[in-house]
Amino acid sequence: MKRIAALILLASLSANAFAFDPFTISDIRIDGLSRISAGTVFNYLPVNRGDRMTDATAQRAIRALYQTKFFSDVELERDGSILVIKVTERPSIAKLTIRGNKDIKTEDLKKGLKSIGLDEGETFDRLALDNVQQELIHQYYNRGKYSVSVIPHVVRLDRNRVAIDIEIREGKVAKIQEINIVGNHAYTDRQIRDTFELGTPNWMSWYSKNDQYSREKLSGDLEKLQSYYMDRGYADFGVDSTQVTIAPNKQSMYIAADIKEGEIYKVADVKLLGTLVLPEKTLRQLVFIKPGEVFNRGAIENSTKAIKAMLANIGYAYAKVTPYPKLDKEKRTVDLTLYIEPGQRVYVRRVIFEGNTLTEDNVLRREMRQLEGSWYSQAMLDRSKIRLQQLGYFKKVDIDKKKVPGSDDQVDVTVKVEEQSAGSLQFGIGYSQYSGMILSASVSQRNLFGTGDSVSVSGERSSYYTRFNVNYYNPYLTDNGVGIGYNATYSKTDFGNVNNSQFANYSTSQKAFSTYLGFPITDFQSVRAGLGLSSNKINSIPGLTPQPLIDYQNEIGNMTVHSLTGTLGWNLDTRNGFWAPTRGGVLSLNSEVALPGSTVKYWKITGEANHYWPIGHGFVLYLDGQVGYGESYGQNGISDAEFKKLKDAYAANGQTLTDMRNDFPFWQNFYSGGVRDVRGFQDNTLGPRLCAGTGAPASNGICNGSYYSYAQPVGGAFKVLGTAELYLPLPFLKDINTARVSWFVDTGNAYASWQDFSAKTLRASTGISLHWQSPMGPMIINFAVPFRTQKDDGHYEERIQFTFGSMF
């Protein structure tokens, strides 16, 4: 047998072959295959039966087989006119493990390794592994970990397999010891570096990580440095050079930047050129920099964005606005030209929905503010996306536009959604310090059969209340968004079973049914009107219930109170999220009236105004104010003759009776204090308090001669609440929808009537609050310190408060 041998060095893929006499290939035989099929080899082989074999052909064949990376050795031999190919297969990767990594997640690393062919089941390539080692080191360098070491371990296994273990020793992030800006004269280092993400170690570095170097942070800070100067008139500012030096121990970094401040320039002229599809006067209102003003790059960028946004809202979806500043270094002025290219005006041919396998198309389409056949509007698309997200049916909403082939003035809008479960079957156990153990169960579906209707059935039970509720809501009774809902409730309460008896001791048993209509006014505000029927049986206990409550019920003349109530509410919601908003707010005004024919005729009104402001660096400021007030109206209770008889009966027993028939009903009272109110005080304990069976307590809140030692809160007809809260960024928590921590200041109280209000009696507290969407349900933990109290509040103060699970 005449032998043709060749070796190709893997790095260069060059081939060496022994010379041989050319021959015509009658057949091809492949030896040495175990995992790889012969058909796969033939697909890559550049020669076939009938071809003439020469030195050049052999070189090409060997090179082609090596390039497949399937083989570590390839030999060509001749057996008569048969070409014999002897191969040694590379081992396959049986197992791939990565350990020691903390900065980069294992799944992210494996995804990157898979993209270059280093994965379990793939052919092992030593060169690829070496490249991976260098790339990982480079990635850690970018994160400021210069002492990192990446050590790959390859273990040979049976059946031509290998196990790869990549050991990563990340080391510590290099700390910045010095940042030196050279060439700044107009501004101090402190002024310049105020917005930098990088910094030298200080007492907050453990939290901000500002002293940990990374290349991305440095690039961002240099861009901020340029913006700082160019926003203040230095139009020819530049960074001449930057130098990053690492200490021999690879733990300390030194950064130097050499800058050229230049001179302050003023704007001499602002021109609008190009195709002006809107009046120049209208466009100039969107230019935020005027002749005579100091040059400001930020104002120029905002101007271009504003003009593009306006054009995009009237159909110019692909508009371009390019600023051209021309510097006159002698006069130190800038002639600014904004060149406008609106492009072709387009309208939307079709709105296409993708990914909604359960939800009907019309449910999505009715939330769209961008209509088919109308001019393209970016504002309408943005609003449509927010409305779709607010439905709660979708985990993700993406909207994209695409030009219609063969048309210059049409686009198709594609709405891609990723559905999430809109239904739930929940069983919960919760705990509240005043309610004790809470058991709950609920079945709900917010997207019933994909129609967008919602239905829920729920039940809760604690130490002092039992509640069952059924609710149904159709948000689109009509095409213009009028919704209708129905609600049925049954509840029983026994406040005598509350921990520490901190409520006035009486019990209720209520059955209620209501229906309501929702009317949209705009995308952000709506009005809701409703009508309800209820029956509430109220039981008071002589000696345990405060006497004024018993007197009121006697004067009403009924243990069971029937009510026909009308409700009317207005709501304006501009928040950018539900669970963890960072901007926007809510304005609401709600009223309830017990209509004529009710046992007790009354009205109550509540109002709330709150707002969120992002103030930079992840901090969010939240302010909230609430007020509630109620009164009775008309003639309530027993007749004057019956009242006189009752008063005489009281007098016969040595008691006095005050006419309270037209007072606000005590079971509708407002309460203050608690985990969601004025924190630092037990739930619903602020405001008027009365002693069981007697009446007003002593000044220190003690009830002498009463069944309970302390006075019981009974609430009042007027309530105020104010909250200032600062949400804090958590470096270890990227998803604020999971948990939020805040520092708060609360103030508020409840009063018997608005005439009793006095700012001197407002209670106040401050502290830290944690809101957590735990696996057991929403959890709130407060640490609060009351700092404005009265001497009778001591029994009701509570430093640590928590609640989790379903809440009443």
GROMACS .gro file of C-alpha atoms in nm, residues 443-634:
model
  192
  443VAL     CA    1  -6.057   3.261   4.310
  444SER     CA    2  -6.012   3.541   4.059
  445GLN     CA    3  -5.986   3.586   3.685
  446ARG     CA    4  -5.903   3.931   3.552
  447ASN     CA    5  -5.935   3.822   3.190
  448LEU     CA    6  -6.238   3.594   3.182
  449PHE     CA    7  -6.222   3.370   2.873
  450GLY     CA    8  -5.998   3.630   2.711
  451THR     CA    9  -6.275   3.893   2.707
  452GLY     CA   10  -6.114   4.137   2.951
  453ASP     CA   11  -6.397   4.095   3.204
  454SER     CA   12  -6.300   4.024   3.565
  455VAL     CA   13  -6.464   3.808   3.830
  456SER     CA   14  -6.356   3.717   4.180
  457VAL     CA   15  -6.483   3.522   4.478
  458SER     CA   16  -6.299   3.563   4.808
  459GLY     CA   17  -6.329   3.490   5.176
  460GLU     CA   18  -6.133   3.597   5.485
  461ARG     CA   19  -6.146   3.510   5.850
  462SER     CA   20  -5.958   3.646   6.152
  463SER     CA   21  -6.004   3.666   6.526
  464TYR     CA   22  -6.270   3.934   6.497
  465TYR     CA   23  -6.409   3.937   6.143
  466THR     CA   24  -6.545   3.710   5.871
  467ARG     CA   25  -6.597   3.835   5.519
  468PHE     CA   26  -6.715   3.686   5.188
  469ASN     CA   27  -6.716   3.885   4.866
  470VAL     CA   28  -6.823   3.827   4.504
  471ASN     CA   29  -6.735   4.083   4.238
  472TYR     CA   30  -6.782   4.108   3.861
  473TYR     CA   31  -6.672   4.392   3.631
  474ASN     CA   32  -6.709   4.444   3.257
  475PRO     CA   33  -6.482   4.738   3.161
  476TYR     CA   34  -6.642   4.780   2.819
  477LEU     CA   35  -7.018   4.767   2.848
  478THR     CA   36  -7.013   5.011   2.557
  479ASP     CA   37  -6.756   5.068   2.285
  480ASN     CA   38  -6.654   5.403   2.431
  481GLY     CA   39  -6.536   5.243   2.756
  482VAL     CA   40  -6.831   5.266   2.995
  483GLY     CA   41  -6.793   4.977   3.240
  484ILE     CA   42  -7.038   4.806   3.473
  485GLY     CA   43  -6.977   4.609   3.789
  486TYR     CA   44  -7.164   4.417   4.057
  487ASN     CA   45  -7.058   4.339   4.413
  488ALA     CA   46  -7.212   4.125   4.687
  489THR     CA   47  -7.068   4.113   5.039
  490TYR     CA   48  -7.141   3.939   5.366
  491SER     CA   49  -6.939   4.026   5.676
  492LYS     CA   50  -6.945   3.977   6.052
  493THR     CA   51  -6.730   4.163   6.302
  494ASP     CA   52  -6.689   4.132   6.677
  495PHE     CA   53  -6.454   4.406   6.793
  496GLY     CA   54  -6.452   4.260   7.143
  497ASN     CA   55  -6.226   3.984   7.012
  498VAL     CA   56  -5.955   4.222   6.891
  499ASN     CA   57  -5.618   4.180   7.060
  500ASN     CA   58  -5.592   4.407   7.366
  501SER     CA   59  -5.956   4.515   7.306
  502GLN     CA   60  -5.833   4.824   7.125
  503PHE     CA   61  -6.165   4.885   6.947
  504ALA     CA   62  -6.494   4.986   7.101
  505ASN     CA   63  -6.667   4.661   7.196
  506TYR     CA   64  -6.963   4.598   6.966
  507SER     CA   65  -7.043   4.355   6.684
  508THR     CA   66  -7.192   4.388   6.337
  509SER     CA   67  -7.347   4.153   6.083
  510GLN     CA   68  -7.384   4.305   5.736
  511LYS     CA   69  -7.523   4.195   5.400
  512ALA     CA   70  -7.473   4.427   5.102
  513PHE     CA   71  -7.519   4.440   4.726
  514SER     CA   72  -7.413   4.718   4.490
  515THR     CA   73  -7.381   4.796   4.123
  516TYR     CA   74  -7.171   5.067   3.968
  517LEU     CA   75  -7.083   5.226   3.635
  518GLY     CA   76  -6.743   5.356   3.531
  519PHE     CA   77  -6.718   5.644   3.284
  520PRO     CA   78  -6.383   5.730   3.122
  521ILE     CA   79  -6.321   6.102   3.080
  522THR     CA   80  -5.967   6.080   2.942
  523ASP     CA   81  -5.699   5.813   2.936
  524PHE     CA   82  -5.596   5.924   3.284
  525GLN     CA   83  -5.920   6.007   3.461
  526SER     CA   84  -6.258   5.848   3.516
  527VAL     CA   85  -6.582   5.885   3.708
  528ARG     CA   86  -6.760   5.603   3.889
  529ALA     CA   87  -7.122   5.610   4.008
  530GLY     CA   88  -7.297   5.336   4.203
  531LEU     CA   89  -7.607   5.233   4.394
  532GLY     CA   90  -7.614   4.987   4.681
  533LEU     CA   91  -7.841   4.818   4.935
  534SER     CA   92  -7.723   4.698   5.277
  535SER     CA   93  -7.855   4.560   5.603
  536ASN     CA   94  -7.635   4.589   5.911
  537LYS     CA   95  -7.727   4.438   6.248
  538ILE     CA   96  -7.536   4.612   6.529
  539ASN     CA   97  -7.515   4.465   6.880
  540SER     CA   98  -7.382   4.665   7.173
  541ILE     CA   99  -7.317   4.522   7.519
  542PRO     CA  100  -7.406   4.724   7.831
  543GLY     CA  101  -7.102   4.756   8.055
  544LEU     CA  102  -6.860   4.669   7.773
  545THR     CA  103  -6.963   4.908   7.497
  546PRO     CA  104  -6.902   5.279   7.564
  547GLN     CA  105  -7.231   5.427   7.684
  548PRO     CA  106  -7.257   5.703   7.416
  549LEU     CA  107  -7.266   5.434   7.147
  550ILE     CA  108  -7.546   5.252   7.329
  551ASP     CA  109  -7.733   5.581   7.372
  552TYR     CA  110  -7.702   5.660   7.001
  553GLN     CA  111  -7.837   5.320   6.904
  554ASN     CA  112  -8.129   5.361   7.143
  555GLU     CA  113  -8.210   5.696   6.989
  556ILE     CA  114  -8.199   5.551   6.639
  557GLY     CA  115  -8.449   5.292   6.756
  558ASN     CA  116  -8.315   5.000   6.554
  559MET     CA  117  -8.057   4.731   6.605
  560THR     CA  118  -8.066   4.662   6.231
  561VAL     CA  119  -7.976   4.951   6.003
  562HIS     CA  120  -8.099   4.944   5.643
  563SER     CA  121  -7.931   5.169   5.389
  564LEU     CA  122  -7.983   5.266   5.029
  565THR     CA  123  -7.654   5.429   4.932
  566GLY     CA  124  -7.541   5.620   4.628
  567THR     CA  125  -7.172   5.663   4.550
  568LEU     CA  126  -6.991   5.899   4.317
  569GLY     CA  127  -6.616   5.916   4.266
  570TRP     CA  128  -6.362   6.086   4.045
  571ASN     CA  129  -6.009   5.958   3.991
  572LEU     CA  130  -5.705   6.096   3.806
  573ASP     CA  131  -5.414   5.852   3.788
  574THR     CA  132  -5.089   5.953   3.616
  575ARG     CA  133  -4.858   5.702   3.786
  576ASN     CA  134  -4.613   5.510   3.569
  577GLY     CA  135  -4.675   5.187   3.759
  578PHE     CA  136  -4.898   5.026   4.016
  579TRP     CA  137  -4.679   4.845   4.270
  580ALA     CA  138  -4.367   5.065   4.259
  581PRO     CA  139  -4.429   5.392   4.073
  582THR     CA  140  -4.148   5.645   4.043
  583ARG     CA  141  -4.335   5.939   3.889
  584GLY     CA  142  -4.689   6.066   3.854
  585GLY     CA  143  -4.960   6.057   4.114
  586VAL     CA  144  -5.325   6.011   4.204
  587LEU     CA  145  -5.599   6.264   4.269
  588SER     CA  146  -5.927   6.118   4.391
  589LEU     CA  147  -6.253   6.242   4.536
  590ASN     CA  148  -6.518   5.996   4.653
  591SER     CA  149  -6.858   6.045   4.812
  592GLU     CA  150  -7.119   5.819   4.967
  593VAL     CA  151  -7.474   5.918   5.055
  594ALA     CA  152  -7.732   5.717   5.247
  595LEU     CA  153  -8.043   5.819   5.053
  596PRO     CA  154  -8.387   5.902   5.197
  597GLY     CA  155  -8.556   5.584   5.312
  598SER     CA  156  -8.243   5.464   5.491
  599THR     CA  157  -8.255   5.406   5.866
  600VAL     CA  158  -7.989   5.675   5.910
  601LYS     CA  159  -7.937   5.937   5.643
  602TYR     CA  160  -7.578   6.054   5.617
  603TRP     CA  161  -7.312   6.158   5.370
  604LYS     CA  162  -6.936   6.118   5.373
  605ILE     CA  163  -6.664   6.240   5.143
  606THR     CA  164  -6.298   6.142   5.114
  607GLY     CA  165  -6.023   6.304   4.913
  608GLU     CA  166  -5.662   6.211   4.845
  609ALA     CA  167  -5.376   6.373   4.656
  610ASN     CA  168  -5.034   6.211   4.617
  611HIS     CA  169  -4.739   6.235   4.384
  612TYR     CA  170  -4.403   6.067   4.313
  613TRP     CA  171  -4.093   6.259   4.203
  614PRO     CA  172  -3.765   6.089   4.095
  615ILE     CA  173  -3.490   6.307   4.242
  616GLY     CA  174  -3.186   6.128   4.103
  617HIS     CA  175  -2.955   5.842   4.193
  618GLY     CA  176  -3.252   5.608   4.244
  619PHE     CA  177  -3.418   5.819   4.514
  620VAL     CA  178  -3.792   5.883   4.483
  621LEU     CA  179  -3.985   6.141   4.687
  622TYR     CA  180  -4.349   6.068   4.769
  623LEU     CA  181  -4.598   6.312   4.924
  624ASP     CA  182  -4.953   6.218   5.018
  625GLY     CA  183  -5.244   6.401   5.178
  626GLN     CA  184  -5.583   6.260   5.275
  627VAL     CA  185  -5.897   6.405   5.431
  628GLY     CA  186  -6.233   6.253   5.520
  629TYR     CA  187  -6.550   6.406   5.657
  630GLY     CA  188  -6.906   6.294   5.721
  631GLU     CA  189  -7.237   6.425   5.856
  632SER     CA  190  -7.594   6.310   5.892
  633TYR     CA  191  -7.878   6.503   5.733
  634GLY     CA  192  -8.254   6.527   5.766
   0.00000   0.00000   0.00000
